[in-house]
Amino acid sequence: MAATVVRCLLMAAAVLAPLLAGSEGAFLSSKFYDRRCPSLQAIVRSVMTQAVAAEPRMGASILRLFFHDCFVNGCDASILLDDTANFTGEKNAGPNANSVRGYDVIDTIKAQVEAACKATVSCADIVALAARDSVNLLGGPAWAVQLGRRDARNASQSAANSNLPSPGSSLASLIATFGSKGLSPRDMTALSGAHTIGQSRCATFRDRIYNDTNIDPKFAALRKQTCPQTGGDAALAPIDVSTPTWFDTTYYENLANKQGLFHSDQELYNGGSQDAMVRVYMRNPDIFAGDFAKAMGKMGSLMPSADTPTEIRLDCKKIN
């Protein structure tokens, strides 16, 4: 009888294991590499410290890289894969082409991690750690990153084109998109605070500065100086007009002053459901820092589906 029970339990475990492996946040632990690769976090921190010191914007770029990875079939480093004969990767999807950057920084980290711990650490975990350090190095919060992700052996340009919110999104669309990932409106408003750092291309905010009416005229005039109605698509402007290289709450102050760079930003403070939350973050940096860290943890727990083939890549740009 006991032997039969044991066999049944083992069979159940065998069935459930692949399902749990693809479920949200399953088996992740902040201590996952403590024995497997004890130098991992020090390596990531060192490379990110150098990268951000050389170019503060890189911190924002790595944070965005993580977001664009997790929102497309989970945090599986699929965004890092180059195109192959078998699939078209995500690097050249509409939201990513000529926009997402920092791949070289991830490659540098991966090379050093491989030298220390061969075939042990996933590219997906490296991106998650690098995003956390990017925020912290620019004055934002730190948090314990849950680890143990694996790298997808495929990518989907079509999923990247359909899963990422656009800078022209309405509030309803933003709430729905984040909600589809298990993220609440409060999570969405906190994560949008990532726009307190970084720059964006004229093409992404042209409609906002020339066509929206809920915009500060002086702010619109300032942005029009470097973003003409035609041409100049690649011209950059800081997303946060006040402190673009420091992770703080001035992003929310900008929204209250109708100085959101994107239409989607200003939607958070435009007489809708998130106005009150914007005011809370604007006046309470500690609440924002805590909510942002919590929301990053929730987003970082998004896993690929159970049937996604995975591995620990040796080179983040290609499958083994």
PDB file of C-alpha atoms in Angstrom:
ATOM      1  CA  MET A   1       0.000   0.000   0.000  1.00  0.00           C
ATOM      2  CA  ALA A   2       2.771   2.399   0.994  1.00  0.00           C
ATOM      3  CA  ALA A   3       4.683   1.605  -2.186  1.00  0.00           C
ATOM      4  CA  THR A   4       1.582   2.358  -4.247  1.00  0.00           C
ATOM      5  CA  VAL A   5       1.143   5.727  -2.534  1.00  0.00           C
ATOM      6  CA  VAL A   6       4.786   6.607  -3.161  1.00  0.00           C
ATOM      7  CA  ARG A   7       4.471   5.682  -6.842  1.00  0.00           C
ATOM      8  CA  CYS A   8       1.348   7.852  -7.155  1.00  0.00           C
ATOM      9  CA  LEU A   9       3.111  10.794  -5.539  1.00  0.00           C
ATOM     10  CA  LEU A  10       6.099  10.429  -7.840  1.00  0.00           C
ATOM     11  CA  MET A  11       3.840  10.282 -10.882  1.00  0.00           C
ATOM     12  CA  ALA A  12       1.999  13.405  -9.737  1.00  0.00           C
ATOM     13  CA  ALA A  13       5.283  15.206  -9.238  1.00  0.00           C
ATOM     14  CA  ALA A  14       6.439  14.232 -12.713  1.00  0.00           C
ATOM     15  CA  VAL A  15       3.234  15.624 -14.210  1.00  0.00           C
ATOM     16  CA  LEU A  16       3.238  18.837 -12.199  1.00  0.00           C
ATOM     17  CA  ALA A  17       6.940  19.694 -12.545  1.00  0.00           C
ATOM     18  CA  PRO A  18       6.834  20.913 -16.163  1.00  0.00           C
ATOM     19  CA  LEU A  19       3.643  22.834 -15.447  1.00  0.00           C
ATOM     20  CA  LEU A  20       5.107  24.569 -12.420  1.00  0.00           C
ATOM     21  CA  ALA A  21       8.317  25.307 -14.282  1.00  0.00           C
ATOM     22  CA  GLY A  22       6.389  27.545 -16.627  1.00  0.00           C
ATOM     23  CA  SER A  23       4.103  29.142 -14.071  1.00  0.00           C
ATOM     24  CA  GLU A  24       4.418  32.624 -12.704  1.00  0.00           C
ATOM     25  CA  GLY A  25       7.408  32.987 -10.383  1.00  0.00           C
ATOM     26  CA  ALA A  26       7.768  29.234  -9.787  1.00  0.00           C
ATOM     27  CA  PHE A  27      10.979  28.076  -8.104  1.00  0.00           C
ATOM     28  CA  LEU A  28      12.569  31.521  -8.082  1.00  0.00           C
ATOM     29  CA  SER A  29      14.738  32.377  -5.082  1.00  0.00           C
ATOM     30  CA  SER A  30      17.028  35.254  -4.214  1.00  0.00           C
ATOM     31  CA  LYS A  31      19.528  32.623  -2.995  1.00  0.00           C
ATOM     32  CA  PHE A  32      19.411  30.519  -6.166  1.00  0.00           C
ATOM     33  CA  TYR A  33      23.075  31.140  -7.060  1.00  0.00           C
ATOM     34  CA  ASP A  34      24.513  31.498  -3.565  1.00  0.00           C
ATOM     35  CA  ARG A  35      26.347  28.175  -3.961  1.00  0.00           C
ATOM     36  CA  ARG A  36      26.170  27.756  -7.717  1.00  0.00           C
ATOM     37  CA  CYS A  37      27.796  31.127  -8.532  1.00  0.00           C
ATOM     38  CA  PRO A  38      28.580  33.178  -5.405  1.00  0.00           C
ATOM     39  CA  SER A  39      30.335  35.955  -7.354  1.00  0.00           C
ATOM     40  CA  LEU A  40      27.378  36.595  -9.691  1.00  0.00           C
ATOM     41  CA  GLN A  41      25.897  39.687  -8.074  1.00  0.00           C
ATOM     42  CA  ALA A  42      29.293  41.311  -7.540  1.00  0.00           C
ATOM     43  CA  ILE A  43      30.122  40.821 -11.232  1.00  0.00           C
ATOM     44  CA  VAL A  44      26.827  42.341 -12.385  1.00  0.00           C
ATOM     45  CA  ARG A  45      27.202  45.272 -10.017  1.00  0.00           C
ATOM     46  CA  SER A  46      30.767  45.973 -11.140  1.00  0.00           C
ATOM     47  CA  VAL A  47      29.934  46.004 -14.852  1.00  0.00           C
ATOM     48  CA  MET A  48      26.811  48.090 -14.331  1.00  0.00           C
ATOM     49  CA  THR A  49      28.707  50.580 -12.171  1.00  0.00           C
ATOM     50  CA  GLN A  50      31.183  51.117 -14.994  1.00  0.00           C
ATOM     51  CA  ALA A  51      28.474  51.280 -17.668  1.00  0.00           C
ATOM     52  CA  VAL A  52      26.334  53.829 -15.808  1.00  0.00           C
ATOM     53  CA  ALA A  53      29.376  55.930 -14.881  1.00  0.00           C
ATOM     54  CA  ALA A  54      30.360  56.056 -18.554  1.00  0.00           C
ATOM     55  CA  GLU A  55      26.801  56.847 -19.699  1.00  0.00           C
ATOM     56  CA  PRO A  56      24.020  57.420 -17.146  1.00  0.00           C
ATOM     57  CA  ARG A  57      21.417  56.829 -19.858  1.00  0.00           C
ATOM     58  CA  MET A  58      22.538  53.198 -19.989  1.00  0.00           C
ATOM     59  CA  GLY A  59      20.812  52.583 -16.663  1.00  0.00           C
ATOM     60  CA  ALA A  60      17.482  53.514 -18.211  1.00  0.00           C
ATOM     61  CA  SER A  61      18.263  51.431 -21.291  1.00  0.00           C
ATOM     62  CA  ILE A  62      18.890  48.261 -19.272  1.00  0.00           C
ATOM     63  CA  LEU A  63      15.748  48.829 -17.213  1.00  0.00           C
ATOM     64  CA  ARG A  64      13.741  49.164 -20.421  1.00  0.00           C
ATOM     65  CA  LEU A  65      15.405  46.042 -21.832  1.00  0.00           C
ATOM     66  CA  PHE A  66      14.118  44.075 -18.831  1.00  0.00           C
ATOM     67  CA  PHE A  67      10.600  45.457 -19.224  1.00  0.00           C
ATOM     68  CA  HIS A  68      10.500  44.671 -22.930  1.00  0.00           C
ATOM     69  CA  ASP A  69      11.738  41.153 -22.229  1.00  0.00           C
ATOM     70  CA  CYS A  70       9.271  40.322 -19.453  1.00  0.00           C
ATOM     71  CA  PHE A  71       6.189  41.672 -21.239  1.00  0.00           C
ATOM     72  CA  VAL A  72       6.758  39.358 -24.209  1.00  0.00           C
ATOM     73  CA  ASN A  73       6.149  35.747 -23.173  1.00  0.00           C
ATOM     74  CA  GLY A  74       7.783  36.213 -19.774  1.00  0.00           C
ATOM     75  CA  CYS A  75      11.263  37.061 -18.501  1.00  0.00           C
ATOM     76  CA  ASP A  76      13.186  34.582 -20.640  1.00  0.00           C
ATOM     77  CA  ALA A  77      15.849  36.698 -22.388  1.00  0.00           C
ATOM     78  CA  SER A  78      14.136  36.116 -25.742  1.00  0.00           C
ATOM     79  CA  ILE A  79      14.702  39.787 -26.565  1.00  0.00           C
ATOM     80  CA  LEU A  80      18.451  39.140 -26.699  1.00  0.00           C
ATOM     81  CA  LEU A  81      18.291  36.557 -29.486  1.00  0.00           C
ATOM     82  CA  ASP A  82      19.419  37.449 -32.989  1.00  0.00           C
ATOM     83  CA  ASP A  83      17.291  36.366 -35.942  1.00  0.00           C
ATOM     84  CA  THR A  84      17.835  32.817 -37.205  1.00  0.00           C
ATOM     85  CA  ALA A  85      16.603  30.712 -40.096  1.00  0.00           C
ATOM     86  CA  ASN A  86      13.979  29.259 -37.755  1.00  0.00           C
ATOM     87  CA  PHE A  87      12.526  32.405 -36.188  1.00  0.00           C
ATOM     88  CA  THR A  88      12.492  36.178 -36.480  1.00  0.00           C
ATOM     89  CA  GLY A  89      13.682  37.654 -33.208  1.00  0.00           C
ATOM     90  CA  GLU A  90      12.334  40.546 -31.174  1.00  0.00           C
ATOM     91  CA  LYS A  91      15.175  43.021 -31.631  1.00  0.00           C
ATOM     92  CA  ASN A  92      13.644  44.498 -34.765  1.00  0.00           C
ATOM     93  CA  ALA A  93      10.020  44.525 -33.599  1.00  0.00           C
ATOM     94  CA  GLY A  94       8.364  47.929 -33.819  1.00  0.00           C
ATOM     95  CA  PRO A  95       8.783  48.880 -30.133  1.00  0.00           C
ATOM     96  CA  ASN A  96      12.410  47.673 -30.079  1.00  0.00           C
ATOM     97  CA  ALA A  97      14.036  48.572 -33.399  1.00  0.00           C
ATOM     98  CA  ASN A  98      16.416  51.536 -33.185  1.00  0.00           C
ATOM     99  CA  SER A  99      15.228  51.944 -29.620  1.00  0.00           C
ATOM    100  CA  VAL A 100      16.118  49.151 -27.185  1.00  0.00           C
ATOM    101  CA  ARG A 101      19.836  49.196 -26.378  1.00  0.00           C
ATOM    102  CA  GLY A 102      22.307  47.832 -23.860  1.00  0.00           C
ATOM    103  CA  TYR A 103      22.806  44.440 -25.484  1.00  0.00           C
ATOM    104  CA  ASP A 104      26.574  44.941 -25.392  1.00  0.00           C
ATOM    105  CA  VAL A 105      26.500  45.561 -21.643  1.00  0.00           C
ATOM    106  CA  ILE A 106      24.617  42.313 -21.070  1.00  0.00           C
ATOM    107  CA  ASP A 107      27.152  40.511 -23.279  1.00  0.00           C
ATOM    108  CA  THR A 108      29.997  41.920 -21.183  1.00  0.00           C
ATOM    109  CA  ILE A 109      28.366  40.733 -17.971  1.00  0.00           C
ATOM    110  CA  LYS A 110      27.648  37.320 -19.457  1.00  0.00           C
ATOM    111  CA  ALA A 111      31.259  36.839 -20.570  1.00  0.00           C
ATOM    112  CA  GLN A 112      32.547  37.595 -17.079  1.00  0.00           C
ATOM    113  CA  VAL A 113      29.922  35.386 -15.446  1.00  0.00           C
ATOM    114  CA  GLU A 114      30.754  32.507 -17.780  1.00  0.00           C
ATOM    115  CA  ALA A 115      34.438  32.846 -16.876  1.00  0.00           C
ATOM    116  CA  ALA A 116      33.513  32.559 -13.201  1.00  0.00           C
ATOM    117  CA  CYS A 117      30.662  30.026 -13.397  1.00  0.00           C
ATOM    118  CA  LYS A 118      30.504  28.106 -16.655  1.00  0.00           C
ATOM    119  CA  ALA A 119      27.033  27.267 -18.026  1.00  0.00           C
ATOM    120  CA  THR A 120      25.307  28.136 -14.750  1.00  0.00           C
ATOM    121  CA  VAL A 121      23.622  31.558 -14.893  1.00  0.00           C
ATOM    122  CA  SER A 122      20.853  32.390 -17.341  1.00  0.00           C
ATOM    123  CA  CYS A 123      20.879  35.522 -19.450  1.00  0.00           C
ATOM    124  CA  ALA A 124      17.370  36.215 -18.138  1.00  0.00           C
ATOM    125  CA  ASP A 125      18.671  36.400 -14.570  1.00  0.00           C
ATOM    126  CA  ILE A 126      21.543  38.635 -15.637  1.00  0.00           C
ATOM    127  CA  VAL A 127      19.089  41.101 -17.194  1.00  0.00           C
ATOM    128  CA  ALA A 128      16.952  41.075 -14.030  1.00  0.00           C
ATOM    129  CA  LEU A 129      19.957  41.817 -11.804  1.00  0.00           C
ATOM    130  CA  ALA A 130      21.317  44.462 -14.171  1.00  0.00           C
ATOM    131  CA  ALA A 131      17.938  46.244 -14.182  1.00  0.00           C
ATOM    132  CA  ARG A 132      17.852  46.339 -10.382  1.00  0.00           C
ATOM    133  CA  ASP A 133      21.405  47.697 -10.211  1.00  0.00           C
ATOM    134  CA  SER A 134      20.630  50.275 -12.899  1.00  0.00           C
ATOM    135  CA  VAL A 135      17.847  51.728 -10.776  1.00  0.00           C
ATOM    136  CA  ASN A 136      19.875  51.683  -7.577  1.00  0.00           C
ATOM    137  CA  LEU A 137      22.999  53.213  -9.132  1.00  0.00           C
ATOM    138  CA  LEU A 138      20.896  56.162 -10.306  1.00  0.00           C
ATOM    139  CA  GLY A 139      19.500  56.834  -6.848  1.00  0.00           C
ATOM    140  CA  GLY A 140      16.524  54.493  -6.816  1.00  0.00           C
ATOM    141  CA  PRO A 141      15.615  51.618  -4.506  1.00  0.00           C
ATOM    142  CA  ALA A 142      17.277  48.226  -4.259  1.00  0.00           C
ATOM    143  CA  TRP A 143      15.451  44.938  -3.795  1.00  0.00           C
ATOM    144  CA  ALA A 144      16.198  41.234  -3.547  1.00  0.00           C
ATOM    145  CA  VAL A 145      15.937  39.861  -7.085  1.00  0.00           C
ATOM    146  CA  GLN A 146      14.345  36.442  -7.313  1.00  0.00           C
ATOM    147  CA  LEU A 147      16.509  34.186  -9.466  1.00  0.00           C
ATOM    148  CA  GLY A 148      16.378  30.849 -11.238  1.00  0.00           C
ATOM    149  CA  ARG A 149      14.980  31.832 -14.645  1.00  0.00           C
ATOM    150  CA  ARG A 150      15.940  29.946 -17.773  1.00  0.00           C
ATOM    151  CA  ASP A 151      16.538  31.254 -21.299  1.00  0.00           C
ATOM    152  CA  ALA A 152      14.065  30.652 -24.112  1.00  0.00           C
ATOM    153  CA  ARG A 153      15.286  28.847 -27.209  1.00  0.00           C
ATOM    154  CA  ASN A 154      13.016  30.934 -29.434  1.00  0.00           C
ATOM    155  CA  ALA A 155      11.639  34.435 -29.806  1.00  0.00           C
ATOM    156  CA  SER A 156       8.570  36.065 -31.330  1.00  0.00           C
ATOM    157  CA  GLN A 157       8.609  39.354 -33.188  1.00  0.00           C
ATOM    158  CA  SER A 158       4.823  39.234 -33.552  1.00  0.00           C
ATOM    159  CA  ALA A 159       4.411  38.885 -29.775  1.00  0.00           C
ATOM    160  CA  ALA A 160       6.731  41.841 -29.231  1.00  0.00           C
ATOM    161  CA  ASN A 161       4.662  43.913 -31.632  1.00  0.00           C
ATOM    162  CA  SER A 162       1.396  43.052 -29.879  1.00  0.00           C
ATOM    163  CA  ASN A 163       2.284  42.835 -26.169  1.00  0.00           C
ATOM    164  CA  LEU A 164       4.117  46.091 -25.483  1.00  0.00           C
ATOM    165  CA  PRO A 165       2.162  49.289 -24.729  1.00  0.00           C
ATOM    166  CA  SER A 166       2.747  52.205 -27.072  1.00  0.00           C
ATOM    167  CA  PRO A 167       3.534  55.814 -26.120  1.00  0.00           C
ATOM    168  CA  GLY A 168       0.129  56.737 -27.538  1.00  0.00           C
ATOM    169  CA  SER A 169      -1.813  54.358 -25.268  1.00  0.00           C
ATOM    170  CA  SER A 170      -4.917  55.487 -23.404  1.00  0.00           C
ATOM    171  CA  LEU A 171      -5.307  54.917 -19.677  1.00  0.00           C
ATOM    172  CA  ALA A 172      -7.833  52.150 -20.309  1.00  0.00           C
ATOM    173  CA  SER A 173      -5.436  50.446 -22.681  1.00  0.00           C
ATOM    174  CA  LEU A 174      -2.559  50.705 -20.195  1.00  0.00           C
ATOM    175  CA  ILE A 175      -4.649  49.235 -17.384  1.00  0.00           C
ATOM    176  CA  ALA A 176      -5.763  46.382 -19.647  1.00  0.00           C
ATOM    177  CA  THR A 177      -2.257  45.637 -20.938  1.00  0.00           C
ATOM    178  CA  PHE A 178      -0.679  45.577 -17.489  1.00  0.00           C
ATOM    179  CA  GLY A 179      -3.677  43.719 -16.099  1.00  0.00           C
ATOM    180  CA  SER A 180      -3.152  40.960 -18.647  1.00  0.00           C
ATOM    181  CA  LYS A 181       0.245  40.406 -16.998  1.00  0.00           C
ATOM    182  CA  GLY A 182      -1.216  40.241 -13.503  1.00  0.00           C
ATOM    183  CA  LEU A 183      -0.168  43.803 -12.691  1.00  0.00           C
ATOM    184  CA  SER A 184      -2.624  46.151 -10.991  1.00  0.00           C
ATOM    185  CA  PRO A 185      -3.280  49.790 -11.951  1.00  0.00           C
ATOM    186  CA  ARG A 186      -1.163  50.771  -8.942  1.00  0.00           C
ATOM    187  CA  ASP A 187       1.664  48.535 -10.194  1.00  0.00           C
ATOM    188  CA  MET A 188       1.325  50.142 -13.620  1.00  0.00           C
ATOM    189  CA  THR A 189       1.520  53.663 -12.227  1.00  0.00           C
ATOM    190  CA  ALA A 190       4.540  52.746 -10.101  1.00  0.00           C
ATOM    191  CA  LEU A 191       6.357  51.047 -12.990  1.00  0.00           C
ATOM    192  CA  SER A 192       5.657  54.053 -15.203  1.00  0.00           C
ATOM    193  CA  GLY A 193       7.888  55.952 -12.784  1.00  0.00           C
ATOM    194  CA  ALA A 194      10.783  54.315 -14.608  1.00  0.00           C
ATOM    195  CA  HIS A 195      10.321  57.213 -17.020  1.00  0.00           C
ATOM    196  CA  THR A 196      12.050  59.412 -14.476  1.00  0.00           C
ATOM    197  CA  ILE A 197      15.260  58.382 -16.250  1.00  0.00           C
ATOM    198  CA  GLY A 198      16.272  58.015 -19.872  1.00  0.00           C
ATOM    199  CA  GLN A 199      15.647  59.647 -23.212  1.00  0.00           C
ATOM    200  CA  SER A 200      13.328  59.008 -26.119  1.00  0.00           C
ATOM    201  CA  ARG A 201      13.229  59.665 -29.841  1.00  0.00           C
ATOM    202  CA  CYS A 202      11.206  62.456 -31.413  1.00  0.00           C
ATOM    203  CA  ALA A 203       9.127  59.918 -33.334  1.00  0.00           C
ATOM    204  CA  THR A 204       7.666  58.584 -30.071  1.00  0.00           C
ATOM    205  CA  PHE A 205       6.400  61.902 -28.721  1.00  0.00           C
ATOM    206  CA  ARG A 206       5.777  64.046 -31.838  1.00  0.00           C
ATOM    207  CA  ASP A 207       2.010  63.511 -31.746  1.00  0.00           C
ATOM    208  CA  ARG A 208       1.972  64.497 -28.100  1.00  0.00           C
ATOM    209  CA  ILE A 209       3.707  67.850 -28.472  1.00  0.00           C
ATOM    210  CA  TYR A 210       1.942  68.884 -31.678  1.00  0.00           C
ATOM    211  CA  ASN A 211      -1.568  67.480 -31.217  1.00  0.00           C
ATOM    212  CA  ASP A 212      -2.427  67.018 -27.538  1.00  0.00           C
ATOM    213  CA  THR A 213      -4.175  69.849 -25.725  1.00  0.00           C
ATOM    214  CA  ASN A 214      -3.462  68.725 -22.146  1.00  0.00           C
ATOM    215  CA  ILE A 215       0.152  69.845 -22.354  1.00  0.00           C
ATOM    216  CA  ASP A 216       2.001  72.796 -20.869  1.00  0.00           C
ATOM    217  CA  PRO A 217       2.572  75.212 -23.808  1.00  0.00           C
ATOM    218  CA  LYS A 218       6.082  76.133 -22.682  1.00  0.00           C
ATOM    219  CA  PHE A 219       7.015  72.466 -22.365  1.00  0.00           C
ATOM    220  CA  ALA A 220       5.635  71.730 -25.824  1.00  0.00           C
ATOM    221  CA  ALA A 221       7.568  74.661 -27.273  1.00  0.00           C
ATOM    222  CA  LEU A 222      10.777  73.406 -25.649  1.00  0.00           C
ATOM    223  CA  ARG A 223      10.406  69.941 -27.140  1.00  0.00           C
ATOM    224  CA  LYS A 224       9.473  71.333 -30.571  1.00  0.00           C
ATOM    225  CA  GLN A 225      12.887  73.019 -30.733  1.00  0.00           C
ATOM    226  CA  THR A 226      14.521  69.652 -31.385  1.00  0.00           C
ATOM    227  CA  CYS A 227      11.551  67.652 -32.690  1.00  0.00           C
ATOM    228  CA  PRO A 228      10.120  69.080 -35.941  1.00  0.00           C
ATOM    229  CA  GLN A 229       6.757  68.058 -37.340  1.00  0.00           C
ATOM    230  CA  THR A 230       8.531  66.210 -40.143  1.00  0.00           C
ATOM    231  CA  GLY A 231      11.952  64.623 -40.060  1.00  0.00           C
ATOM    232  CA  GLY A 232      14.295  64.405 -37.115  1.00  0.00           C
ATOM    233  CA  ASP A 233      12.746  61.147 -35.895  1.00  0.00           C
ATOM    234  CA  ALA A 234      15.908  60.082 -34.069  1.00  0.00           C
ATOM    235  CA  ALA A 235      16.415  63.364 -32.157  1.00  0.00           C
ATOM    236  CA  LEU A 236      16.507  62.612 -28.439  1.00  0.00           C
ATOM    237  CA  ALA A 237      14.826  64.366 -25.528  1.00  0.00           C
ATOM    238  CA  PRO A 238      14.836  63.508 -21.810  1.00  0.00           C
ATOM    239  CA  ILE A 239      11.635  61.788 -20.681  1.00  0.00           C
ATOM    240  CA  ASP A 240      11.862  63.609 -17.340  1.00  0.00           C
ATOM    241  CA  VAL A 241      12.499  67.261 -18.142  1.00  0.00           C
ATOM    242  CA  SER A 242      13.736  68.005 -14.617  1.00  0.00           C
ATOM    243  CA  THR A 243      16.152  65.250 -13.481  1.00  0.00           C
ATOM    244  CA  PRO A 244      16.661  62.860 -16.408  1.00  0.00           C
ATOM    245  CA  THR A 245      19.647  61.013 -14.917  1.00  0.00           C
ATOM    246  CA  TRP A 246      18.379  60.593 -11.358  1.00  0.00           C
ATOM    247  CA  PHE A 247      15.752  58.095 -10.205  1.00  0.00           C
ATOM    248  CA  ASP A 248      13.291  60.181  -8.190  1.00  0.00           C
ATOM    249  CA  THR A 249       9.657  61.330  -8.147  1.00  0.00           C
ATOM    250  CA  THR A 250       9.919  64.410 -10.358  1.00  0.00           C
ATOM    251  CA  TYR A 251       8.352  62.368 -13.158  1.00  0.00           C
ATOM    252  CA  TYR A 252       5.082  62.554 -11.236  1.00  0.00           C
ATOM    253  CA  GLU A 253       5.521  66.271 -10.586  1.00  0.00           C
ATOM    254  CA  ASN A 254       5.939  66.701 -14.331  1.00  0.00           C
ATOM    255  CA  LEU A 255       2.621  64.939 -14.916  1.00  0.00           C
ATOM    256  CA  ALA A 256       0.879  67.248 -12.448  1.00  0.00           C
ATOM    257  CA  ASN A 257       2.327  70.159 -14.444  1.00  0.00           C
ATOM    258  CA  LYS A 258       1.151  68.658 -17.769  1.00  0.00           C
ATOM    259  CA  GLN A 259       4.747  67.960 -18.777  1.00  0.00           C
ATOM    260  CA  GLY A 260       4.501  64.256 -19.524  1.00  0.00           C
ATOM    261  CA  LEU A 261       6.577  63.530 -22.625  1.00  0.00           C
ATOM    262  CA  PHE A 262       4.354  60.718 -23.901  1.00  0.00           C
ATOM    263  CA  HIS A 263       0.611  60.751 -24.348  1.00  0.00           C
ATOM    264  CA  SER A 264       0.566  57.539 -22.277  1.00  0.00           C
ATOM    265  CA  ASP A 265       2.440  59.284 -19.451  1.00  0.00           C
ATOM    266  CA  GLN A 266      -0.017  62.155 -19.238  1.00  0.00           C
ATOM    267  CA  GLU A 267      -2.906  59.685 -19.249  1.00  0.00           C
ATOM    268  CA  LEU A 268      -1.904  58.810 -15.684  1.00  0.00           C
ATOM    269  CA  TYR A 269      -2.823  62.355 -14.630  1.00  0.00           C
ATOM    270  CA  ASN A 270      -5.671  63.552 -16.762  1.00  0.00           C
ATOM    271  CA  GLY A 271      -8.779  63.419 -14.607  1.00  0.00           C
ATOM    272  CA  GLY A 272      -8.787  59.615 -14.433  1.00  0.00           C
ATOM    273  CA  SER A 273      -8.438  56.827 -11.897  1.00  0.00           C
ATOM    274  CA  GLN A 274      -4.683  57.226 -11.357  1.00  0.00           C
ATOM    275  CA  ASP A 275      -4.595  60.951 -10.546  1.00  0.00           C
ATOM    276  CA  ALA A 276      -4.672  60.271  -6.806  1.00  0.00           C
ATOM    277  CA  MET A 277      -1.854  57.723  -7.041  1.00  0.00           C
ATOM    278  CA  VAL A 278       0.297  60.172  -8.975  1.00  0.00           C
ATOM    279  CA  ARG A 279      -0.206  62.705  -6.187  1.00  0.00           C
ATOM    280  CA  VAL A 280       0.736  60.109  -3.567  1.00  0.00           C
ATOM    281  CA  TYR A 281       3.999  59.264  -5.334  1.00  0.00           C
ATOM    282  CA  MET A 282       4.762  62.909  -6.009  1.00  0.00           C
ATOM    283  CA  ARG A 283       4.551  63.722  -2.288  1.00  0.00           C
ATOM    284  CA  ASN A 284       5.873  60.465  -0.811  1.00  0.00           C
ATOM    285  CA  PRO A 285       9.142  59.219  -2.352  1.00  0.00           C
ATOM    286  CA  ASP A 286       9.377  56.324   0.108  1.00  0.00           C
ATOM    287  CA  ILE A 287       5.951  54.994  -0.865  1.00  0.00           C
ATOM    288  CA  PHE A 288       6.918  55.218  -4.526  1.00  0.00           C
ATOM    289  CA  ALA A 289      10.241  53.438  -3.923  1.00  0.00           C
ATOM    290  CA  GLY A 290       8.520  50.612  -2.071  1.00  0.00           C
ATOM    291  CA  ASP A 291       5.766  50.214  -4.649  1.00  0.00           C
ATOM    292  CA  PHE A 292       8.230  50.343  -7.527  1.00  0.00           C
ATOM    293  CA  ALA A 293      10.419  47.632  -6.008  1.00  0.00           C
ATOM    294  CA  LYS A 294       7.376  45.458  -5.313  1.00  0.00           C
ATOM    295  CA  ALA A 295       6.017  45.918  -8.832  1.00  0.00           C
ATOM    296  CA  MET A 296       9.417  45.098 -10.340  1.00  0.00           C
ATOM    297  CA  GLY A 297       9.367  41.870  -8.361  1.00  0.00           C
ATOM    298  CA  LYS A 298       5.920  41.013  -9.679  1.00  0.00           C
ATOM    299  CA  MET A 299       6.901  41.803 -13.256  1.00  0.00           C
ATOM    300  CA  GLY A 300      10.116  39.824 -12.847  1.00  0.00           C
ATOM    301  CA  SER A 301       8.108  36.759 -11.837  1.00  0.00           C
ATOM    302  CA  LEU A 302       6.439  36.519 -15.259  1.00  0.00           C
ATOM    303  CA  MET A 303       7.534  33.169 -16.653  1.00  0.00           C
ATOM    304  CA  PRO A 304       7.329  31.701 -20.166  1.00  0.00           C
ATOM    305  CA  SER A 305       4.640  29.098 -20.765  1.00  0.00           C
ATOM    306  CA  ALA A 306       5.320  25.533 -19.661  1.00  0.00           C
ATOM    307  CA  ASP A 307       5.811  24.338 -23.230  1.00  0.00           C
ATOM    308  CA  THR A 308       8.531  26.910 -24.026  1.00  0.00           C
ATOM    309  CA  PRO A 309      11.853  25.148 -24.680  1.00  0.00           C
ATOM    310  CA  THR A 310      14.517  26.621 -22.402  1.00  0.00           C
ATOM    311  CA  GLU A 311      18.188  26.322 -21.560  1.00  0.00           C
ATOM    312  CA  ILE A 312      21.068  28.190 -19.958  1.00  0.00           C
ATOM    313  CA  ARG A 313      22.568  30.015 -22.932  1.00  0.00           C
ATOM    314  CA  LEU A 314      26.336  30.284 -23.199  1.00  0.00           C
ATOM    315  CA  ASP A 315      26.024  33.291 -25.504  1.00  0.00           C
ATOM    316  CA  CYS A 316      23.003  35.516 -24.910  1.00  0.00           C
ATOM    317  CA  LYS A 317      22.650  36.344 -28.626  1.00  0.00           C
ATOM    318  CA  LYS A 318      22.100  32.751 -29.765  1.00  0.00           C
ATOM    319  CA  ILE A 319      20.831  29.405 -28.586  1.00  0.00           C
ATOM    320  CA  ASN A 320      23.344  26.701 -27.692  1.00  0.00           C
TER     321      ASN A 320
END
